[in-house]
mmCIF file of C-alpha atoms in Angstrom:
data_model
loop_
_atom_site.group_PDB
_atom_site.id
_atom_site.type_symbol
_atom_site.label_atom_id
_atom_site.label_comp_id
_atom_site.label_asym_id
_atom_site.label_seq_id
_atom_site.Cartn_x
_atom_site.Cartn_y
_atom_site.Cartn_z
ATOM 1 C CA MET G 1 -3.143 -39.104 223.005
ATOM 2 C CA GLY G 2 -4.934 -39.096 226.364
ATOM 3 C CA LYS G 3 -4.915 -42.500 227.978
ATOM 4 C CA LEU G 4 -2.631 -43.896 225.260
ATOM 5 C CA GLN G 5 1.101 -43.235 225.418
ATOM 6 C CA GLU G 6 1.874 -45.444 222.419
ATOM 7 C CA PHE G 7 -0.314 -46.811 219.632
ATOM 8 C CA ASP G 8 1.958 -48.032 216.868
ATOM 9 C CA ILE G 9 2.253 -50.658 214.132
ATOM 10 C CA THR G 10 5.622 -52.300 213.442
ATOM 11 C CA PHE G 11 6.363 -54.747 210.641
ATOM 12 C CA LYS G 12 8.449 -57.852 211.220
ATOM 13 C CA ASP G 13 12.152 -57.137 210.589
ATOM 14 C CA ASN G 14 11.114 -53.557 209.763
ATOM 15 C CA LYS G 15 10.244 -54.723 206.265
ATOM 16 C CA VAL G 16 8.353 -52.152 204.199
ATOM 17 C CA VAL G 17 8.573 -53.546 200.627
ATOM 18 C CA TYR G 18 6.545 -56.629 199.725
ATOM 19 C CA SER G 19 5.647 -58.627 196.630
ATOM 20 C CA PRO G 20 2.308 -60.128 195.558
ATOM 21 C CA GLY G 21 1.711 -63.368 197.451
ATOM 22 C CA ASP G 22 3.867 -62.341 200.434
ATOM 23 C CA ALA G 23 2.685 -62.388 204.038
ATOM 24 C CA VAL G 24 2.625 -59.107 205.956
ATOM 25 C CA SER G 25 3.263 -59.726 209.629
ATOM 26 C CA GLY G 26 4.055 -57.521 212.578
ATOM 27 C CA THR G 27 2.934 -56.289 215.955
ATOM 28 C CA LEU G 28 0.456 -53.729 217.218
ATOM 29 C CA LYS G 29 1.985 -52.050 220.274
ATOM 30 C CA ILE G 30 -0.171 -50.206 222.803
ATOM 31 C CA THR G 31 1.034 -48.444 225.941
ATOM 32 C CA THR G 32 -1.621 -47.045 228.274
ATOM 33 C CA ALA G 33 -1.152 -44.390 230.936
ATOM 34 C CA GLN G 34 -4.181 -45.736 232.791
ATOM 35 C CA ALA G 35 -6.736 -48.482 232.403
ATOM 36 C CA LEU G 36 -8.744 -48.280 229.175
ATOM 37 C CA LEU G 37 -12.122 -49.890 228.631
ATOM 38 C CA PHE G 38 -12.672 -51.070 225.062
ATOM 39 C CA LYS G 39 -15.244 -52.946 223.006
ATOM 40 C CA ASP G 40 -12.906 -54.272 220.330
ATOM 41 C CA ILE G 41 -9.344 -53.968 219.011
ATOM 42 C CA LYS G 42 -8.994 -54.682 215.305
ATOM 43 C CA VAL G 43 -6.170 -54.720 212.755
ATOM 44 C CA ASN G 44 -6.958 -54.297 209.056
ATOM 45 C CA CYS G 45 -4.780 -54.801 205.969
ATOM 46 C CA GLN G 46 -6.017 -53.025 202.855
ATOM 47 C CA GLY G 47 -5.045 -52.327 199.249
ATOM 48 C CA PHE G 48 -6.969 -49.828 197.142
ATOM 49 C CA CYS G 49 -6.789 -47.295 194.311
ATOM 50 C CA GLY G 50 -8.360 -43.853 194.313
ATOM 51 C CA VAL G 51 -8.470 -41.281 191.499
ATOM 52 C CA THR G 52 -9.755 -37.732 191.185
ATOM 53 C CA SER G 53 -9.996 -34.994 188.577
ATOM 54 C CA LYS G 54 -8.424 -32.367 190.869
ATOM 55 C CA ILE G 55 -4.685 -32.234 191.439
ATOM 56 C CA ASP G 56 -3.500 -33.516 194.854
ATOM 57 C CA ASP G 57 -7.095 -34.117 195.988
ATOM 58 C CA THR G 58 -7.701 -37.090 198.310
ATOM 59 C CA ALA G 59 -11.491 -36.903 198.090
ATOM 60 C CA TRP G 60 -11.537 -39.683 195.520
ATOM 61 C CA THR G 61 -14.005 -39.462 192.661
ATOM 62 C CA VAL G 62 -13.665 -43.181 191.914
ATOM 63 C CA GLU G 63 -12.176 -45.989 194.007
ATOM 64 C CA GLU G 64 -11.463 -49.674 193.583
ATOM 65 C CA GLN G 65 -10.429 -52.070 196.337
ATOM 66 C CA TYR G 66 -8.053 -54.988 195.794
ATOM 67 C CA PHE G 67 -8.384 -56.614 199.198
ATOM 68 C CA SER G 68 -9.343 -55.802 202.779
ATOM 69 C CA SER G 69 -8.742 -58.276 205.612
ATOM 70 C CA THR G 70 -9.636 -57.559 209.237
ATOM 71 C CA LEU G 71 -8.366 -59.383 212.311
ATOM 72 C CA SER G 72 -9.890 -58.933 215.785
ATOM 73 C CA VAL G 73 -6.936 -59.148 218.173
ATOM 74 C CA ALA G 74 -8.875 -58.471 221.403
ATOM 75 C CA ASP G 75 -12.533 -58.669 222.383
ATOM 76 C CA LYS G 76 -14.404 -56.491 224.874
ATOM 77 C CA GLY G 77 -12.416 -55.875 228.028
ATOM 78 C CA THR G 78 -9.956 -53.586 229.779
ATOM 79 C CA LEU G 79 -6.407 -52.678 228.841
ATOM 80 C CA LYS G 80 -4.525 -52.321 232.089
ATOM 81 C CA GLN G 81 -1.909 -49.632 232.567
ATOM 82 C CA GLY G 82 1.340 -50.577 230.826
ATOM 83 C CA ASP G 83 2.540 -52.195 227.608
ATOM 84 C CA HIS G 84 0.506 -54.511 225.388
ATOM 85 C CA SER G 85 1.453 -56.310 222.151
ATOM 86 C CA PHE G 86 -0.834 -57.938 219.607
ATOM 87 C CA PRO G 87 0.725 -59.888 216.703
ATOM 88 C CA PHE G 88 -0.920 -59.965 213.272
ATOM 89 C CA LYS G 89 -0.369 -61.626 209.915
ATOM 90 C CA PHE G 90 -2.054 -61.092 206.542
ATOM 91 C CA LEU G 91 -1.576 -62.742 203.161
ATOM 92 C CA ILE G 92 -1.262 -60.413 200.157
ATOM 93 C CA PRO G 93 -3.168 -61.601 197.053
ATOM 94 C CA ALA G 94 -1.089 -62.822 194.118
ATOM 95 C CA SER G 95 -2.608 -60.549 191.458
ATOM 96 C CA ILE G 96 -2.568 -56.898 192.498
ATOM 97 C CA PRO G 97 -0.903 -53.795 191.010
ATOM 98 C CA THR G 98 2.305 -52.183 192.173
ATOM 99 C CA SER G 99 2.167 -49.161 194.489
ATOM 100 C CA PHE G 100 1.837 -45.790 192.795
ATOM 101 C CA GLU G 101 1.316 -42.144 193.713
ATOM 102 C CA GLY G 102 0.612 -39.393 191.183
ATOM 103 C CA ASN G 103 -1.022 -35.995 190.853
ATOM 104 C CA TYR G 104 -4.517 -37.377 190.360
ATOM 105 C CA GLY G 105 -4.524 -40.696 192.162
ATOM 106 C CA LYS G 106 -2.675 -43.403 194.013
ATOM 107 C CA ILE G 107 -2.470 -47.146 194.536
ATOM 108 C CA MET G 108 -1.906 -47.608 198.243
ATOM 109 C CA TYR G 109 -1.361 -50.479 200.674
ATOM 110 C CA ARG G 110 -1.566 -50.092 204.431
ATOM 111 C CA VAL G 111 -2.137 -51.755 207.787
ATOM 112 C CA ARG G 112 -4.572 -49.977 210.112
ATOM 113 C CA ALA G 113 -5.480 -50.529 213.761
ATOM 114 C CA PHE G 114 -8.629 -49.462 215.635
ATOM 115 C CA ILE G 115 -9.628 -49.357 219.283
ATOM 116 C CA ASP G 116 -13.401 -49.111 219.712
ATOM 117 C CA THR G 117 -14.240 -47.744 223.139
ATOM 118 C CA SER G 118 -17.500 -47.207 224.984
ATOM 119 C CA ARG G 119 -20.212 -44.953 223.604
ATOM 120 C CA PHE G 120 -19.056 -41.674 225.156
ATOM 121 C CA SER G 121 -15.308 -42.280 224.992
ATOM 122 C CA LYS G 122 -12.801 -41.458 222.274
ATOM 123 C CA ASP G 123 -12.013 -44.085 219.656
ATOM 124 C CA TYR G 124 -8.425 -44.526 218.485
ATOM 125 C CA LYS G 125 -6.929 -45.423 215.133
ATOM 126 C CA THR G 126 -3.506 -45.548 213.519
ATOM 127 C CA GLU G 127 -2.085 -46.774 210.230
ATOM 128 C CA LYS G 128 1.202 -47.618 208.552
ATOM 129 C CA PRO G 129 1.680 -47.879 204.777
ATOM 130 C CA PHE G 130 3.843 -50.419 203.010
ATOM 131 C CA TYR G 131 5.088 -50.576 199.436
ATOM 132 C CA LEU G 132 4.077 -53.318 197.046
ATOM 133 C CA LEU G 133 6.399 -54.050 194.124
ATOM 134 C CA SER G 134 4.905 -56.104 191.316
ATOM 135 C CA LEU G 135 7.699 -56.706 188.795
ATOM 136 C CA LEU G 136 7.104 -56.328 185.067
ATOM 137 C CA ASN G 137 9.002 -58.925 183.047
ATOM 138 C CA LEU G 138 9.386 -57.366 179.617
ATOM 139 C CA ASN G 139 9.781 -60.808 178.052
ATOM 140 C CA GLU G 140 6.114 -61.437 178.865
ATOM 141 C CA VAL G 141 4.953 -58.363 176.909
ATOM 142 C CA PRO G 142 3.502 -59.384 173.506
ATOM 143 C CA ASP G 143 5.560 -58.441 170.443
ATOM 144 C CA ILE G 144 8.358 -56.979 172.579
ATOM 145 C CA HIS G 145 11.230 -58.037 170.324
ATOM 146 C CA GLY G 146 12.549 -55.850 167.539
ATOM 147 C CA PRO G 147 12.668 -52.085 167.053
ATOM 148 C CA SER G 148 9.887 -49.540 167.428
ATOM 149 C CA SER G 149 9.712 -47.533 164.214
ATOM 150 C CA SER G 150 7.553 -45.039 162.361
ATOM 151 C CA SER G 151 7.684 -42.487 159.548
ATOM 152 C CA ILE G 152 5.728 -39.551 158.201
ATOM 153 C CA THR G 153 5.728 -37.442 155.044
ATOM 154 C CA LYS G 154 4.503 -33.855 155.172
ATOM 155 C CA THR G 155 3.981 -31.329 152.391
ATOM 156 C CA PHE G 156 4.185 -27.684 153.453
ATOM 157 C CA THR G 157 4.366 -24.184 152.001
ATOM 158 C CA TYR G 158 6.947 -21.471 152.637
ATOM 159 C CA LEU G 159 7.895 -18.012 151.352
ATOM 160 C CA LEU G 160 4.395 -16.747 152.193
ATOM 161 C CA GLY G 161 2.807 -19.741 150.518
ATOM 162 C CA VAL G 162 4.517 -19.169 147.182
ATOM 163 C CA LYS G 163 6.578 -22.367 147.258
ATOM 164 C CA THR G 164 5.777 -25.924 148.304
ATOM 165 C CA GLY G 165 8.129 -28.485 149.807
ATOM 166 C CA THR G 166 8.078 -31.940 151.335
ATOM 167 C CA VAL G 167 9.894 -33.417 154.310
ATOM 168 C CA VAL G 168 10.182 -37.130 155.091
ATOM 169 C CA LEU G 169 10.878 -38.036 158.717
ATOM 170 C CA LYS G 170 11.734 -41.598 159.775
ATOM 171 C CA ALA G 171 12.894 -42.915 163.139
ATOM 172 C CA GLN G 172 13.347 -46.111 165.082
ATOM 173 C CA SER G 173 14.569 -47.227 168.491
ATOM 174 C CA ASP G 174 16.751 -50.314 168.764
ATOM 175 C CA MET G 175 14.246 -52.085 171.046
ATOM 176 C CA LYS G 176 10.664 -51.820 172.259
ATOM 177 C CA GLY G 177 11.383 -52.442 175.942
ATOM 178 C CA TYR G 178 13.917 -51.086 178.425
ATOM 179 C CA THR G 179 14.753 -51.118 182.118
ATOM 180 C CA PRO G 180 16.117 -48.130 184.090
ATOM 181 C CA GLY G 181 19.798 -47.637 183.311
ATOM 182 C CA GLN G 182 19.606 -49.133 179.833
ATOM 183 C CA VAL G 183 20.350 -47.023 176.757
ATOM 184 C CA ILE G 184 17.756 -46.193 174.104
ATOM 185 C CA LYS G 185 19.521 -46.023 170.745
ATOM 186 C CA LEU G 186 17.671 -43.789 168.306
ATOM 187 C CA THR G 187 18.200 -43.474 164.570
ATOM 188 C CA THR G 188 16.393 -40.652 162.766
ATOM 189 C CA GLU G 189 16.476 -39.878 159.038
ATOM 190 C CA ILE G 190 15.380 -36.531 157.611
ATOM 191 C CA ASP G 191 14.906 -36.000 153.875
ATOM 192 C CA ASN G 192 14.341 -32.298 153.192
ATOM 193 C CA ARG G 193 12.844 -31.941 149.707
ATOM 194 C CA SER G 194 12.382 -28.200 149.871
ATOM 195 C CA GLY G 195 14.328 -24.997 149.355
ATOM 196 C CA LYS G 196 14.173 -24.116 153.058
ATOM 197 C CA THR G 197 16.309 -25.338 155.985
ATOM 198 C CA THR G 198 14.262 -27.285 158.527
ATOM 199 C CA GLY G 199 14.031 -26.460 162.194
ATOM 200 C CA THR G 200 15.841 -28.546 164.795
ATOM 201 C CA VAL G 201 14.970 -32.203 165.227
ATOM 202 C CA VAL G 202 13.929 -33.166 168.756
ATOM 203 C CA ALA G 203 13.567 -36.495 170.550
ATOM 204 C CA ARG G 204 11.691 -36.663 173.845
ATOM 205 C CA LEU G 205 11.075 -39.493 176.279
ATOM 206 C CA ILE G 206 7.487 -38.882 177.386
ATOM 207 C CA GLN G 207 5.457 -40.438 180.160
ATOM 208 C CA LYS G 208 1.671 -40.544 180.057
ATOM 209 C CA VAL G 209 -0.654 -41.490 182.906
ATOM 210 C CA THR G 210 -4.390 -41.814 182.349
ATOM 211 C CA TYR G 211 -6.710 -41.597 185.360
ATOM 212 C CA GLN G 212 -10.116 -43.123 184.649
ATOM 213 C CA THR G 213 -12.570 -40.708 186.200
ATOM 214 C CA LYS G 214 -15.953 -39.823 184.696
ATOM 215 C CA LYS G 215 -13.993 -37.791 182.164
ATOM 216 C CA PRO G 216 -10.495 -39.351 181.943
ATOM 217 C CA THR G 217 -7.693 -37.117 183.206
ATOM 218 C CA ILE G 218 -4.390 -37.200 181.308
ATOM 219 C CA ASP G 219 -1.106 -36.265 183.013
ATOM 220 C CA LEU G 220 1.935 -35.744 180.749
ATOM 221 C CA ARG G 221 5.612 -35.341 181.438
ATOM 222 C CA THR G 222 8.699 -34.866 179.300
ATOM 223 C CA LEU G 223 11.403 -36.832 181.103
ATOM 224 C CA VAL G 224 14.369 -36.418 178.755
ATOM 225 C CA GLN G 225 14.846 -34.169 175.731
ATOM 226 C CA VAL G 226 17.657 -34.182 173.147
ATOM 227 C CA GLU G 227 18.050 -32.001 170.058
ATOM 228 C CA GLY G 228 19.885 -32.003 166.732
ATOM 229 C CA THR G 229 20.413 -29.266 164.157
ATOM 230 C CA GLY G 230 18.172 -28.695 161.163
ATOM 231 C CA VAL G 231 18.726 -30.031 157.650
ATOM 232 C CA LYS G 232 19.647 -27.653 154.826
ATOM 233 C CA ALA G 233 17.548 -27.219 151.710
ATOM 234 C CA ASP G 234 17.416 -30.233 149.385
ATOM 235 C CA LYS G 235 19.625 -32.291 151.730
ATOM 236 C CA GLN G 236 19.302 -35.540 153.631
ATOM 237 C CA ALA G 237 20.748 -36.390 157.029
ATOM 238 C CA GLU G 238 20.792 -39.162 159.602
ATOM 239 C CA TRP G 239 20.873 -38.378 163.310
ATOM 240 C CA LYS G 240 21.943 -40.965 165.873
ATOM 241 C CA GLU G 241 21.338 -40.289 169.536
ATOM 242 C CA GLN G 242 21.323 -42.263 172.781
ATOM 243 C CA ILE G 243 19.216 -41.707 175.887
ATOM 244 C CA ILE G 244 19.852 -43.319 179.258
ATOM 245 C CA VAL G 245 16.568 -44.458 180.816
ATOM 246 C CA PRO G 246 16.226 -42.720 184.211
ATOM 247 C CA PRO G 247 14.682 -44.429 187.265
ATOM 248 C CA LEU G 248 11.053 -44.829 186.185
ATOM 249 C CA ARG G 249 7.958 -46.683 187.248
ATOM 250 C CA GLN G 250 7.027 -49.576 185.020
ATOM 251 C CA SER G 251 4.706 -49.346 182.044
ATOM 252 C CA SER G 252 1.172 -50.572 182.516
ATOM 253 C CA MET G 253 -0.557 -50.948 185.871
ATOM 254 C CA ALA G 254 -1.592 -54.585 185.601
ATOM 255 C CA ASP G 255 -4.719 -55.495 187.584
ATOM 256 C CA CYS G 256 -5.611 -51.802 188.020
ATOM 257 C CA GLY G 257 -8.684 -50.525 186.207
ATOM 258 C CA LEU G 258 -8.338 -46.845 187.138
ATOM 259 C CA ILE G 259 -4.727 -45.886 186.306
ATOM 260 C CA ASN G 260 -2.780 -46.671 183.158
ATOM 261 C CA MET G 261 0.839 -45.697 182.446
ATOM 262 C CA GLU G 262 2.525 -45.509 179.048
ATOM 263 C CA TYR G 263 5.849 -44.338 177.638
ATOM 264 C CA PHE G 264 6.656 -42.906 174.222
ATOM 265 C CA ILE G 265 9.563 -41.463 172.308
ATOM 266 C CA GLN G 266 8.347 -38.421 170.418
ATOM 267 C CA ILE G 267 10.297 -37.497 167.288
ATOM 268 C CA SER G 268 9.561 -34.046 165.878
ATOM 269 C CA LEU G 269 10.756 -31.212 163.685
ATOM 270 C CA LYS G 270 10.150 -27.690 164.920
ATOM 271 C CA SER G 271 9.744 -26.384 161.375
ATOM 272 C CA PRO G 272 7.811 -27.541 159.498
ATOM 273 C CA VAL G 273 5.788 -28.761 162.452
ATOM 274 C CA VAL G 274 5.707 -32.547 162.171
ATOM 275 C CA SER G 275 5.951 -35.323 164.750
ATOM 276 C CA PHE G 276 5.068 -38.908 165.607
ATOM 277 C CA LEU G 277 5.366 -41.284 168.542
ATOM 278 C CA LEU G 278 7.343 -44.480 169.063
ATOM 279 C CA PRO G 279 5.653 -46.510 171.835
ATOM 280 C CA ILE G 280 8.035 -48.294 174.211
ATOM 281 C CA HIS G 281 7.736 -50.263 177.460
ATOM 282 C CA ILE G 282 9.601 -49.703 180.735
ATOM 283 C CA GLY G 283 9.917 -52.741 182.984
ATOM 284 C CA ASN G 284 11.900 -54.385 185.770
ATOM 285 C CA ILE G 285 13.294 -57.426 183.928
ATOM 286 C CA SER G 286 15.073 -56.615 180.666
ATOM 287 C CA VAL G 287 14.328 -58.112 177.268
ATOM 288 C CA ASP G 288 16.247 -61.301 176.505
ATOM 289 C CA THR G 289 17.678 -60.371 173.117
ATOM 290 C CA THR G 290 19.587 -63.656 172.766
ATOM 291 C CA SER G 291 16.407 -65.732 172.606
ATOM 292 C CA ALA G 292 15.010 -63.418 169.930
ATOM 293 C CA GLN G 293 18.154 -63.829 167.835
ATOM 294 C CA LEU G 294 18.091 -67.610 168.179
ATOM 295 C CA SER G 295 14.470 -67.729 167.009
ATOM 296 C CA ARG G 296 15.182 -65.814 163.807
ATOM 297 C CA PRO G 297 15.619 -67.867 160.604
ATOM 298 C CA PRO G 298 19.105 -67.784 159.036
ATOM 299 C CA PRO G 299 19.529 -65.177 156.288
ATOM 300 C CA GLN G 300 19.048 -66.450 152.757
ATOM 301 C CA THR G 301 21.943 -66.250 150.317
ATOM 302 C CA PRO G 302 20.820 -64.460 147.144
ATOM 303 C CA ASP G 303 21.130 -66.222 143.814
ATOM 304 C CA PRO G 304 24.199 -64.680 142.103
ATOM 305 C CA LEU G 305 22.362 -64.778 138.777
ATOM 306 C CA TYR G 306 19.641 -62.505 140.087
ATOM 307 C CA SER G 307 21.433 -60.528 142.778
ATOM 308 C CA SER G 308 21.566 -56.774 142.470
ATOM 309 C CA ALA G 309 23.548 -54.107 144.230
ATOM 310 C CA LYS G 310 22.128 -52.992 147.550
ATOM 311 C CA PRO G 311 20.731 -49.469 147.592
ATOM 312 C CA ALA G 312 23.102 -46.972 149.095
ATOM 313 C CA LYS G 313 22.431 -46.088 152.724
ATOM 314 C CA LEU G 314 22.538 -42.716 154.371
ATOM 315 C CA GLU G 315 25.853 -42.013 156.028
ATOM 316 C CA HIS G 316 25.545 -41.285 159.712
ATOM 317 C CA SER G 317 27.310 -39.141 162.216
ATOM 318 C CA SER G 318 29.742 -40.342 164.824
ATOM 319 C CA ARG G 319 27.987 -42.019 167.723
ATOM 320 C CA SER G 320 27.141 -39.669 170.520
ATOM 321 C CA GLU G 321 27.453 -40.449 174.185
ATOM 322 C CA PRO G 322 24.299 -41.672 175.961
ATOM 323 C CA SER G 323 22.087 -38.825 177.115
ATOM 324 C CA SER G 324 20.365 -38.797 180.477
ATOM 325 C CA HIS G 325 18.148 -36.029 181.824
ATOM 326 C CA ASN G 326 21.136 -34.306 183.423
ATOM 327 C CA GLN G 327 23.879 -34.814 180.904
ATOM 328 C CA GLY G 328 25.553 -32.149 178.798
ATOM 329 C CA PRO G 329 26.050 -32.087 175.043
ATOM 330 C CA PRO G 330 28.121 -34.796 173.400
ATOM 331 C CA THR G 331 31.720 -34.015 172.552
ATOM 332 C CA THR G 332 31.808 -36.027 169.340
ATOM 333 C CA ALA G 333 31.752 -33.880 166.219
ATOM 334 C CA PRO G 334 29.768 -34.952 163.147
ATOM 335 C CA ARG G 335 31.572 -35.786 159.945
ATOM 336 C CA PRO G 336 30.364 -35.095 156.412
ATOM 337 C CA ALA G 337 29.396 -37.896 154.071
ATOM 338 C CA ARG G 338 28.826 -38.310 150.398
ATOM 339 C CA ARG G 339 25.411 -38.404 148.782
ATOM 340 C CA PRO G 340 24.466 -41.931 147.704
ATOM 341 C CA ALA G 341 23.333 -42.781 144.220
ATOM 342 C CA PRO G 342 19.864 -41.298 143.606
ATOM 343 C CA LYS G 343 16.984 -43.632 144.279
ATOM 344 C CA PRO G 344 13.225 -43.271 144.240
ATOM 345 C CA VAL G 345 11.775 -42.358 147.614
ATOM 346 C CA PRO G 346 8.158 -43.457 148.064
ATOM 347 C CA ARG G 347 5.674 -41.207 149.793
ATOM 348 C CA MET G 348 5.312 -42.506 153.352
ATOM 349 C CA ARG G 349 2.681 -41.810 155.958
ATOM 350 C CA VAL G 350 2.561 -42.352 159.667
ATOM 351 C CA SER G 351 2.805 -46.048 160.446
ATOM 352 C CA THR G 352 2.374 -45.701 164.184
ATOM 353 C CA SER G 353 -0.685 -43.740 165.205
ATOM 354 C CA SER G 354 -0.515 -41.267 168.046
ATOM 355 C CA PRO G 355 -2.577 -42.043 171.158
ATOM 356 C CA SER G 356 -5.879 -40.275 171.403
ATOM 357 C CA ALA G 357 -4.711 -38.402 174.433
ATOM 358 C CA PRO G 358 -1.234 -37.685 175.436
ATOM 359 C CA PRO G 359 2.121 -39.318 179.895
ATOM 360 C CA ALA G 360 2.587 -39.158 184.630
ATOM 361 C CA GLU G 361 3.577 -37.580 187.741
ATOM 362 C CA MET G 362 6.795 -38.796 189.379
ATOM 363 C CA ASP G 363 7.611 -37.571 192.839
ATOM 364 C CA TYR G 364 11.336 -37.531 192.048
ATOM 365 C CA LEU G 365 10.861 -35.332 188.954
ATOM 366 C CA ALA G 366 9.648 -31.969 190.096
ATOM 367 C CA ASN G 367 8.332 -30.132 187.051
ATOM 368 C CA SER G 368 5.242 -32.043 186.042
ATOM 369 C CA MET G 369 2.881 -30.219 183.714
ATOM 370 C CA PRO G 370 -0.560 -31.633 182.934
ATOM 371 C CA THR G 371 -2.023 -30.862 179.539
ATOM 372 C CA LEU G 372 -5.391 -30.989 177.857
ATOM 373 C CA TYR G 373 -4.057 -31.310 174.305
ATOM 374 C CA PRO G 374 -5.715 -34.198 172.394
ATOM 375 C CA LEU G 375 -2.388 -34.912 170.684
ATOM 376 C CA LEU G 376 1.223 -34.373 171.662
ATOM 377 C CA PRO G 377 2.271 -31.060 170.081
ATOM 378 C CA PRO G 378 5.853 -31.142 168.796
ATOM 379 C CA GLU G 379 6.810 -28.086 170.812
ATOM 380 C CA TYR G 380 5.573 -29.587 174.109
ATOM 381 C CA SER G 381 8.281 -29.730 176.766
ATOM 382 C CA THR G 382 8.494 -29.402 180.524
ATOM 383 C CA SER G 383 12.236 -29.896 180.357
ATOM 384 C CA THR G 384 14.998 -27.480 179.390
ATOM 385 C CA LEU G 385 17.508 -30.076 178.350
ATOM 386 C CA PRO G 386 18.890 -29.154 174.916
ATOM 387 C CA HIS G 387 21.429 -31.657 173.752
ATOM 388 C CA GLY G 388 23.360 -30.084 170.872
ATOM 389 C CA GLN G 389 23.950 -32.801 168.327
ATOM 390 C CA SER G 390 24.738 -32.078 164.703
ATOM 391 C CA LEU G 391 23.348 -34.029 161.823
ATOM 392 C CA THR G 392 25.438 -35.562 159.095
ATOM 393 C CA PRO G 393 24.545 -33.869 155.816
ATOM 394 C CA ILE G 394 24.684 -35.748 152.565
ATOM 395 C CA GLU G 395 26.498 -33.648 150.019
#
């Protein structure tokens, strides 16, 4: 480092994680081996976002800056041989996004220091990043209470196009918002109105990050995948599965105009090829389900003169153990159930539309795979995590 033996930034109490509205304070330490003439010594605190269309490229195509504050800690003069300390303090704005780093961009916060020397001498600079955590309270997300549900009906041909069949696929999650460690409870119903056994049913937790470059770049990742067996010809079945939410970054990058993060549960059949998405939110503060229950009106008691028997429900399999991205198959065996009384089944179409472009890179999940598909194909997977779970057939 030439004349400098030390040029380092230290944060007060070695703190490296901050929240919006906090003060970042610390000390710039300089140790010189000999006297050093300088024009200015400055410390800068900066928060910015940069995105690109090339993977792991730091030559940003588009940037946005959230704040940049500069403090001059010493004017023109001479740093004598020895140790020197310059304290600094910056206030972080109250409305800025959480830190993030992905394949095609990052949201970064850092403190930098500069020593401007004379015209023909070497300038010096150093920097130290810090992490900003902006918590997402799921209770502040609009329409967060209740399940996320969807359904689709598909007509298909088989036996070389000689015969036609229909499959009805319905699914719902118990909630719309989760925090890491919570369990997503999925209920899926398959009504196979054909003479052919369906392929396996698959549920995937998918993460999508959109980077807003000139042509938006989409980065997808399958985080968790679980599977159940197919449904025999002219049978119905209900599949219940649970997925433990792994450590994930929060949904949405509030106050960031260049990066957007979303999460979905994709429900699909491998044959016939049919799928849809259940949008969910991942946050830091869990949904208060008690307040939602208190706000619901009490159930009405039906008039006995006009009451009718409730339609029979599909029997379901024994509850499986929660599934995380590294868990094995459940040990609970399915049990058969009787077919309910026949009832008319209306033709249903997708009630939750798929996003126009399919989820993001996590540094703790190694097998990210970007895709250019406009929709999420049902066979898409970057994970080899089969979770053998049988369905309960209805005799």
